[in-house]
mmCIF file of C-alpha atoms in Angstrom:
data_model
loop_
_atom_site.group_PDB
_atom_site.id
_atom_site.type_symbol
_atom_site.label_atom_id
_atom_site.label_comp_id
_atom_site.label_asym_id
_atom_site.label_seq_id
_atom_site.Cartn_x
_atom_site.Cartn_y
_atom_site.Cartn_z
ATOM 1 C CA MET B 1 -40.152 28.561 -18.362
ATOM 2 C CA LYS B 2 -38.991 30.602 -20.960
ATOM 3 C CA ASN B 3 -36.544 29.156 -22.333
ATOM 4 C CA PHE B 4 -36.279 25.912 -24.462
ATOM 5 C CA VAL B 5 -35.406 23.541 -27.427
ATOM 6 C CA VAL B 6 -35.856 21.251 -29.520
ATOM 7 C CA THR B 7 -34.497 17.469 -29.270
ATOM 8 C CA THR B 8 -35.393 14.041 -29.616
ATOM 9 C CA SER B 9 -35.568 11.071 -27.942
ATOM 10 C CA HIS B 10 -32.051 8.451 -27.855
ATOM 11 C CA LYS B 11 -30.571 6.615 -31.179
ATOM 12 C CA PRO B 12 -33.560 8.838 -33.236
ATOM 13 C CA ASP B 13 -34.029 7.937 -37.049
ATOM 14 C CA ARG B 14 -34.273 10.421 -39.956
ATOM 15 C CA GLU B 15 -38.475 11.659 -39.655
ATOM 16 C CA GLN B 16 -37.426 12.083 -36.336
ATOM 17 C CA VAL B 17 -34.352 14.452 -36.875
ATOM 18 C CA MET B 18 -36.572 16.101 -39.465
ATOM 19 C CA LYS B 19 -39.319 16.883 -37.665
ATOM 20 C CA ALA B 20 -37.343 18.381 -34.699
ATOM 21 C CA LYS B 21 -36.182 20.763 -36.999
ATOM 22 C CA GLU B 22 -39.277 21.915 -38.881
ATOM 23 C CA LEU B 23 -40.677 21.906 -34.978
ATOM 24 C CA ALA B 24 -38.239 24.112 -33.592
ATOM 25 C CA GLU B 25 -38.818 26.858 -36.959
ATOM 26 C CA LYS B 26 -41.747 26.747 -35.883
ATOM 27 C CA LEU B 27 -41.603 27.806 -32.067
ATOM 28 C CA GLY B 28 -38.525 30.035 -32.637
ATOM 29 C CA THR B 29 -35.744 28.382 -31.450
ATOM 30 C CA ILE B 30 -33.501 26.171 -32.517
ATOM 31 C CA TYR B 31 -32.836 22.147 -32.376
ATOM 32 C CA VAL B 32 -30.625 19.995 -30.602
ATOM 33 C CA SER B 33 -29.030 16.420 -31.170
ATOM 34 C CA ARG B 34 -30.272 14.765 -28.095
ATOM 35 C CA ARG B 35 -26.266 14.364 -27.634
ATOM 36 C CA ARG B 36 -25.574 17.779 -27.207
ATOM 37 C CA LEU B 37 -28.794 18.498 -24.939
ATOM 38 C CA LYS B 38 -26.795 18.844 -21.814
ATOM 39 C CA GLU B 39 -25.362 21.348 -23.575
ATOM 40 C CA PHE B 40 -27.635 23.544 -23.187
ATOM 41 C CA LYS B 41 -29.198 26.018 -20.147
ATOM 42 C CA VAL B 42 -33.200 25.615 -21.053
ATOM 43 C CA ASP B 43 -36.902 25.469 -18.356
ATOM 44 C CA PHE B 44 -37.794 22.870 -20.921
ATOM 45 C CA TYR B 45 -37.298 20.970 -23.789
ATOM 46 C CA TYR B 46 -39.386 19.288 -26.232
ATOM 47 C CA VAL B 47 -38.568 15.225 -27.142
ATOM 48 C CA VAL B 48 -39.633 14.260 -30.514
ATOM 49 C CA GLU B 49 -39.910 11.017 -30.615
ATOM 50 C CA LYS B 50 -41.621 7.861 -33.324
ATOM 51 C CA ASN B 51 -45.209 8.213 -32.107
ATOM 52 C CA ARG B 52 -46.028 12.050 -30.101
ATOM 53 C CA ILE B 53 -44.506 15.031 -28.899
ATOM 54 C CA SER B 54 -43.611 15.731 -24.944
ATOM 55 C CA ILE B 55 -41.910 18.371 -23.616
ATOM 56 C CA LYS B 56 -39.715 17.463 -20.786
ATOM 57 C CA TRP B 57 -38.176 19.092 -17.455
ATOM 58 C CA PRO B 58 -35.961 18.550 -14.472
ATOM 59 C CA GLY B 59 -38.809 16.469 -12.419
ATOM 60 C CA GLY B 60 -41.658 16.914 -14.683
ATOM 61 C CA GLU B 61 -43.228 15.551 -18.073
ATOM 62 C CA PHE B 62 -46.360 16.559 -19.783
ATOM 63 C CA PHE B 63 -47.533 14.881 -23.383
ATOM 64 C CA PHE B 64 -51.194 14.620 -24.432
ATOM 65 C CA HIS B 65 -53.249 11.748 -23.132
ATOM 66 C CA PRO B 66 -57.189 11.260 -23.338
ATOM 67 C CA SER B 67 -56.693 9.006 -19.721
ATOM 68 C CA SER B 68 -59.760 10.731 -18.175
ATOM 69 C CA ALA B 69 -61.801 11.371 -21.159
ATOM 70 C CA ILE B 70 -62.453 7.551 -21.536
ATOM 71 C CA LEU B 71 -62.412 7.334 -17.871
ATOM 72 C CA ARG B 72 -65.583 8.740 -17.217
ATOM 73 C CA MET B 73 -66.972 7.857 -20.307
ATOM 74 C CA ARG B 74 -66.884 4.353 -18.733
ATOM 75 C CA ASN B 75 -68.565 6.018 -15.504
ATOM 76 C CA ILE B 76 -71.543 7.127 -17.976
ATOM 77 C CA ARG B 77 -71.900 3.737 -19.285
ATOM 78 C CA SER B 78 -72.204 2.493 -16.155
ATOM 79 C CA GLY B 79 -74.811 4.612 -15.046
ATOM 80 C CA GLN B 80 -73.065 7.230 -13.205
ATOM 81 C CA LYS B 81 -74.312 10.604 -14.355
ATOM 82 C CA ASP B 82 -71.973 13.290 -15.545
ATOM 83 C CA TYR B 83 -72.252 16.760 -14.896
ATOM 84 C CA LEU B 84 -70.591 17.973 -17.779
ATOM 85 C CA ILE B 85 -73.078 16.337 -20.482
ATOM 86 C CA GLU B 86 -75.799 17.043 -18.033
ATOM 87 C CA SER B 87 -75.276 20.104 -18.513
ATOM 88 C CA LEU B 88 -74.609 20.475 -22.211
ATOM 89 C CA GLN B 89 -77.689 18.548 -22.489
ATOM 90 C CA PRO B 90 -76.819 17.372 -26.550
ATOM 91 C CA GLU B 91 -79.410 16.608 -29.395
ATOM 92 C CA GLY B 92 -75.801 15.245 -31.332
ATOM 93 C CA ASN B 93 -75.646 18.262 -33.759
ATOM 94 C CA GLU B 94 -74.268 21.188 -32.068
ATOM 95 C CA ILE B 95 -71.519 23.384 -33.190
ATOM 96 C CA VAL B 96 -70.053 23.135 -29.746
ATOM 97 C CA LEU B 97 -67.200 26.508 -28.991
ATOM 98 C CA ASP B 98 -64.548 25.077 -26.015
ATOM 99 C CA THR B 99 -62.367 28.825 -25.307
ATOM 100 C CA THR B 100 -60.881 27.175 -22.530
ATOM 101 C CA PHE B 101 -59.120 23.627 -24.123
ATOM 102 C CA GLY B 102 -56.492 22.982 -22.169
ATOM 103 C CA LEU B 103 -55.499 19.020 -22.418
ATOM 104 C CA GLY B 104 -59.246 18.605 -24.405
ATOM 105 C CA SER B 105 -60.560 15.583 -22.066
ATOM 106 C CA GLU B 106 -64.103 17.490 -21.433
ATOM 107 C CA ALA B 107 -63.444 18.785 -25.707
ATOM 108 C CA ILE B 108 -63.312 14.709 -26.372
ATOM 109 C CA LEU B 109 -65.698 13.468 -24.020
ATOM 110 C CA MET B 110 -68.584 16.530 -25.714
ATOM 111 C CA ALA B 111 -67.921 15.551 -29.111
ATOM 112 C CA ALA B 112 -68.478 11.551 -27.865
ATOM 113 C CA PHE B 113 -72.195 13.259 -28.007
ATOM 114 C CA LEU B 114 -72.230 14.993 -30.978
ATOM 115 C CA PRO B 115 -72.146 11.800 -34.186
ATOM 116 C CA GLU B 116 -73.334 15.195 -35.979
ATOM 117 C CA GLY B 117 -71.409 17.740 -34.853
ATOM 118 C CA LYS B 118 -67.964 19.444 -34.114
ATOM 119 C CA VAL B 119 -66.123 20.936 -31.353
ATOM 120 C CA ILE B 120 -64.125 23.638 -31.864
ATOM 121 C CA GLY B 121 -61.362 24.045 -29.436
ATOM 122 C CA LEU B 122 -59.282 27.268 -28.375
ATOM 123 C CA GLU B 123 -55.928 26.970 -26.585
ATOM 124 C CA GLY B 124 -54.164 30.646 -25.484
ATOM 125 C CA SER B 125 -51.056 28.319 -24.568
ATOM 126 C CA ILE B 126 -48.729 28.085 -27.830
ATOM 127 C CA HIS B 127 -46.828 24.456 -25.460
ATOM 128 C CA ILE B 128 -50.293 22.912 -24.334
ATOM 129 C CA TYR B 129 -51.174 23.728 -27.714
ATOM 130 C CA THR B 130 -48.134 22.151 -30.054
ATOM 131 C CA ILE B 131 -48.177 19.440 -27.414
ATOM 132 C CA VAL B 132 -52.096 18.365 -28.527
ATOM 133 C CA LYS B 133 -52.911 19.232 -31.336
ATOM 134 C CA TYR B 134 -50.404 16.631 -32.298
ATOM 135 C CA GLY B 135 -51.457 14.130 -29.170
ATOM 136 C CA MET B 136 -54.628 14.188 -31.335
ATOM 137 C CA GLU B 137 -53.821 14.089 -34.464
ATOM 138 C CA ASN B 138 -51.874 11.396 -33.925
ATOM 139 C CA PHE B 139 -53.588 9.654 -31.306
ATOM 140 C CA GLU B 140 -53.907 5.388 -31.970
ATOM 141 C CA THR B 141 -57.348 4.238 -30.117
ATOM 142 C CA ASP B 142 -58.762 0.717 -30.710
ATOM 143 C CA ILE B 143 -61.945 2.809 -29.133
ATOM 144 C CA ARG B 144 -63.763 2.965 -31.982
ATOM 145 C CA TRP B 145 -66.354 5.936 -29.508
ATOM 146 C CA LEU B 146 -62.355 8.329 -29.172
ATOM 147 C CA LYS B 147 -61.450 7.965 -32.511
ATOM 148 C CA ASP B 148 -64.107 9.669 -33.564
ATOM 149 C CA ALA B 149 -64.700 11.202 -31.324
ATOM 150 C CA LEU B 150 -61.158 13.048 -31.613
ATOM 151 C CA LYS B 151 -61.911 13.418 -35.079
ATOM 152 C CA ARG B 152 -65.398 15.451 -34.602
ATOM 153 C CA ILE B 153 -62.432 17.834 -33.158
ATOM 154 C CA GLU B 154 -61.439 21.874 -34.481
ATOM 155 C CA LEU B 155 -57.568 23.001 -32.387
ATOM 156 C CA TYR B 156 -56.752 26.768 -32.726
ATOM 157 C CA HIS B 157 -54.113 27.993 -31.338
ATOM 158 C CA ALA B 158 -55.793 31.500 -29.797
ATOM 159 C CA ASN B 159 -57.131 33.646 -27.046
ATOM 160 C CA PHE B 160 -60.002 33.133 -26.206
ATOM 161 C CA LYS B 161 -61.198 36.827 -25.207
ATOM 162 C CA GLU B 162 -60.420 38.043 -28.288
ATOM 163 C CA TYR B 163 -61.324 35.003 -30.805
ATOM 164 C CA ILE B 164 -65.666 35.323 -28.848
ATOM 165 C CA ARG B 165 -64.874 39.446 -29.720
ATOM 166 C CA SER B 166 -64.322 38.830 -33.555
ATOM 167 C CA GLN B 167 -66.832 36.540 -33.798
ATOM 168 C CA PRO B 168 -70.534 36.833 -35.268
ATOM 169 C CA ASP B 169 -73.995 36.219 -33.118
ATOM 170 C CA ASN B 170 -75.620 32.964 -32.549
ATOM 171 C CA SER B 171 -71.622 31.474 -34.919
ATOM 172 C CA PHE B 172 -72.357 28.548 -32.226
ATOM 173 C CA ASP B 173 -74.548 26.324 -30.264
ATOM 174 C CA VAL B 174 -72.944 26.104 -26.732
ATOM 175 C CA VAL B 175 -70.305 28.218 -26.208
ATOM 176 C CA TYR B 176 -68.216 26.373 -22.491
ATOM 177 C CA CYS B 177 -65.247 27.721 -20.450
ATOM 178 C CA ASP B 178 -63.540 26.105 -17.891
ATOM 179 C CA PRO B 179 -60.586 29.087 -16.934
ATOM 180 C CA MET B 180 -57.803 27.921 -14.496
ATOM 181 C CA PHE B 181 -58.824 27.396 -10.524
ATOM 182 C CA GLU B 182 -57.659 29.949 -8.633
ATOM 183 C CA ASN B 183 -57.897 26.763 -5.336
ATOM 184 C CA PRO B 184 -56.166 24.714 -7.667
ATOM 185 C CA VAL B 185 -56.401 20.486 -7.121
ATOM 186 C CA TYR B 186 -53.146 18.958 -6.851
ATOM 187 C CA GLU B 187 -54.521 15.664 -7.044
ATOM 188 C CA SER B 188 -55.649 16.029 -9.922
ATOM 189 C CA SER B 189 -52.443 14.071 -11.728
ATOM 190 C CA ALA B 190 -53.293 14.708 -15.142
ATOM 191 C CA MET B 191 -53.374 18.535 -15.047
ATOM 192 C CA ASN B 192 -50.805 18.836 -13.034
ATOM 193 C CA PRO B 193 -47.518 18.908 -15.962
ATOM 194 C CA LEU B 194 -50.444 21.045 -17.701
ATOM 195 C CA ARG B 195 -49.850 24.046 -14.938
ATOM 196 C CA PRO B 196 -46.407 25.471 -16.199
ATOM 197 C CA PHE B 197 -47.490 26.368 -19.181
ATOM 198 C CA ALA B 198 -51.001 27.197 -18.647
ATOM 199 C CA VAL B 199 -52.984 30.651 -19.432
ATOM 200 C CA TYR B 200 -54.253 32.012 -16.349
ATOM 201 C CA ASP B 201 -57.420 34.614 -17.862
ATOM 202 C CA THR B 202 -60.212 34.930 -14.865
ATOM 203 C CA VAL B 203 -63.341 35.771 -16.801
ATOM 204 C CA ASN B 204 -65.472 38.374 -16.657
ATOM 205 C CA GLU B 205 -69.068 40.149 -17.232
ATOM 206 C CA GLU B 206 -67.985 41.598 -20.442
ATOM 207 C CA ASP B 207 -66.730 38.929 -21.779
ATOM 208 C CA ILE B 208 -70.095 36.550 -19.890
ATOM 209 C CA GLU B 209 -71.700 38.644 -22.965
ATOM 210 C CA GLU B 210 -69.668 38.273 -25.229
ATOM 211 C CA MET B 211 -70.015 34.694 -25.076
ATOM 212 C CA LEU B 212 -73.785 34.908 -25.140
ATOM 213 C CA ARG B 213 -73.786 37.521 -27.727
ATOM 214 C CA ILE B 214 -71.802 34.655 -30.237
ATOM 215 C CA ALA B 215 -74.472 31.769 -28.662
ATOM 216 C CA LYS B 216 -77.293 30.509 -29.870
ATOM 217 C CA LYS B 217 -79.047 28.277 -26.956
ATOM 218 C CA LYS B 218 -76.535 28.779 -24.101
ATOM 219 C CA VAL B 219 -73.094 29.686 -21.670
ATOM 220 C CA ILE B 220 -71.270 26.336 -19.541
ATOM 221 C CA LEU B 221 -68.382 27.596 -17.193
ATOM 222 C CA LYS B 222 -67.195 25.215 -14.899
ATOM 223 C CA SER B 223 -65.656 26.453 -11.377
ATOM 224 C CA HIS B 224 -64.239 25.026 -8.654
ATOM 225 C CA VAL B 225 -66.574 25.378 -5.476
ATOM 226 C CA LYS B 226 -64.236 28.182 -3.046
ATOM 227 C CA ASP B 227 -63.243 29.757 -6.476
ATOM 228 C CA SER B 228 -65.051 33.447 -6.934
ATOM 229 C CA LEU B 229 -66.498 32.788 -10.735
ATOM 230 C CA PHE B 230 -70.195 31.681 -9.645
ATOM 231 C CA LYS B 231 -70.369 34.640 -6.618
ATOM 232 C CA ARG B 232 -69.371 37.196 -9.867
ATOM 233 C CA ILE B 233 -71.628 36.220 -12.052
ATOM 234 C CA ARG B 234 -74.496 34.361 -12.133
ATOM 235 C CA VAL B 235 -75.940 31.498 -13.671
ATOM 236 C CA ASP B 236 -79.328 29.826 -14.537
ATOM 237 C CA GLU B 237 -78.442 27.039 -13.050
ATOM 238 C CA LEU B 238 -75.806 25.351 -10.802
ATOM 239 C CA LYS B 239 -74.414 21.009 -11.422
ATOM 240 C CA GLY B 240 -71.801 19.236 -9.624
ATOM 241 C CA SER B 241 -70.535 17.401 -6.512
ATOM 242 C CA ARG B 242 -69.418 18.913 -3.771
ATOM 243 C CA LYS B 243 -67.853 16.169 -2.038
ATOM 244 C CA SER B 244 -65.802 16.911 -5.696
ATOM 245 C CA GLY B 245 -65.558 20.151 -5.344
ATOM 246 C CA VAL B 246 -65.983 21.113 -9.272
ATOM 247 C CA LEU B 247 -69.449 22.896 -10.126
ATOM 248 C CA TYR B 248 -71.021 23.246 -13.588
ATOM 249 C CA GLY B 249 -73.150 26.380 -13.894
ATOM 250 C CA VAL B 250 -75.634 27.374 -17.161
ATOM 251 C CA ILE B 251 -76.035 30.765 -18.700
ATOM 252 C CA TYR B 252 -79.333 30.152 -21.309
ATOM 253 C CA LYS B 253 -79.989 32.646 -23.686
ATOM 254 C CA ARG B 254 -82.362 35.020 -24.077
#
């Protein structure tokens, strides 16, 4: 999945074409008009539409949508537990570093509980970063909490291993890390389009030491019950549902 171009939707307006050309230059590729797209052999292509940017390839499409964050907030408001928010225990003014941003659903959920704080997100994949950053900045919604949460998120394209080693001690209140599962949950329809573009870096003990160094309060890790993360990394608390297979491990700063 390396060869790609940037195009537009069918019958684009002038602004879309300009935006597509700018994006192509930024990503180091070429702009191709939609009517000429079939002339190019590519693994995937960006589509600049009127209100969003997506990536398409034969049999797949990737675009930003906060659907899982909306569903989880609905569940929380109906009285259900959310193990990430339980692990976070937000006071409301924390600065949280999300080292593995992905689609941003967990960052959005955390940001919703930080009215005086914010989430700094890192995404190692330039393609996921491009789609999600544009999507968050241009997503239109009448949902008040979601609109506010999106304003409290700053997203950067960065390798988290390099980034955490460049930060001063106690730079963030909480560091959150959700590496790609070793045992993917393919039933997760929101995650499946992201997989071809994701960064699959594992987390080791040195990474955890660096995360604890730059955190004031704690580090929160997410993993699948069948994965090796919590066998390799010792945590102080483990929260989650064996039924869903998703676990959150909390390591407190000492």
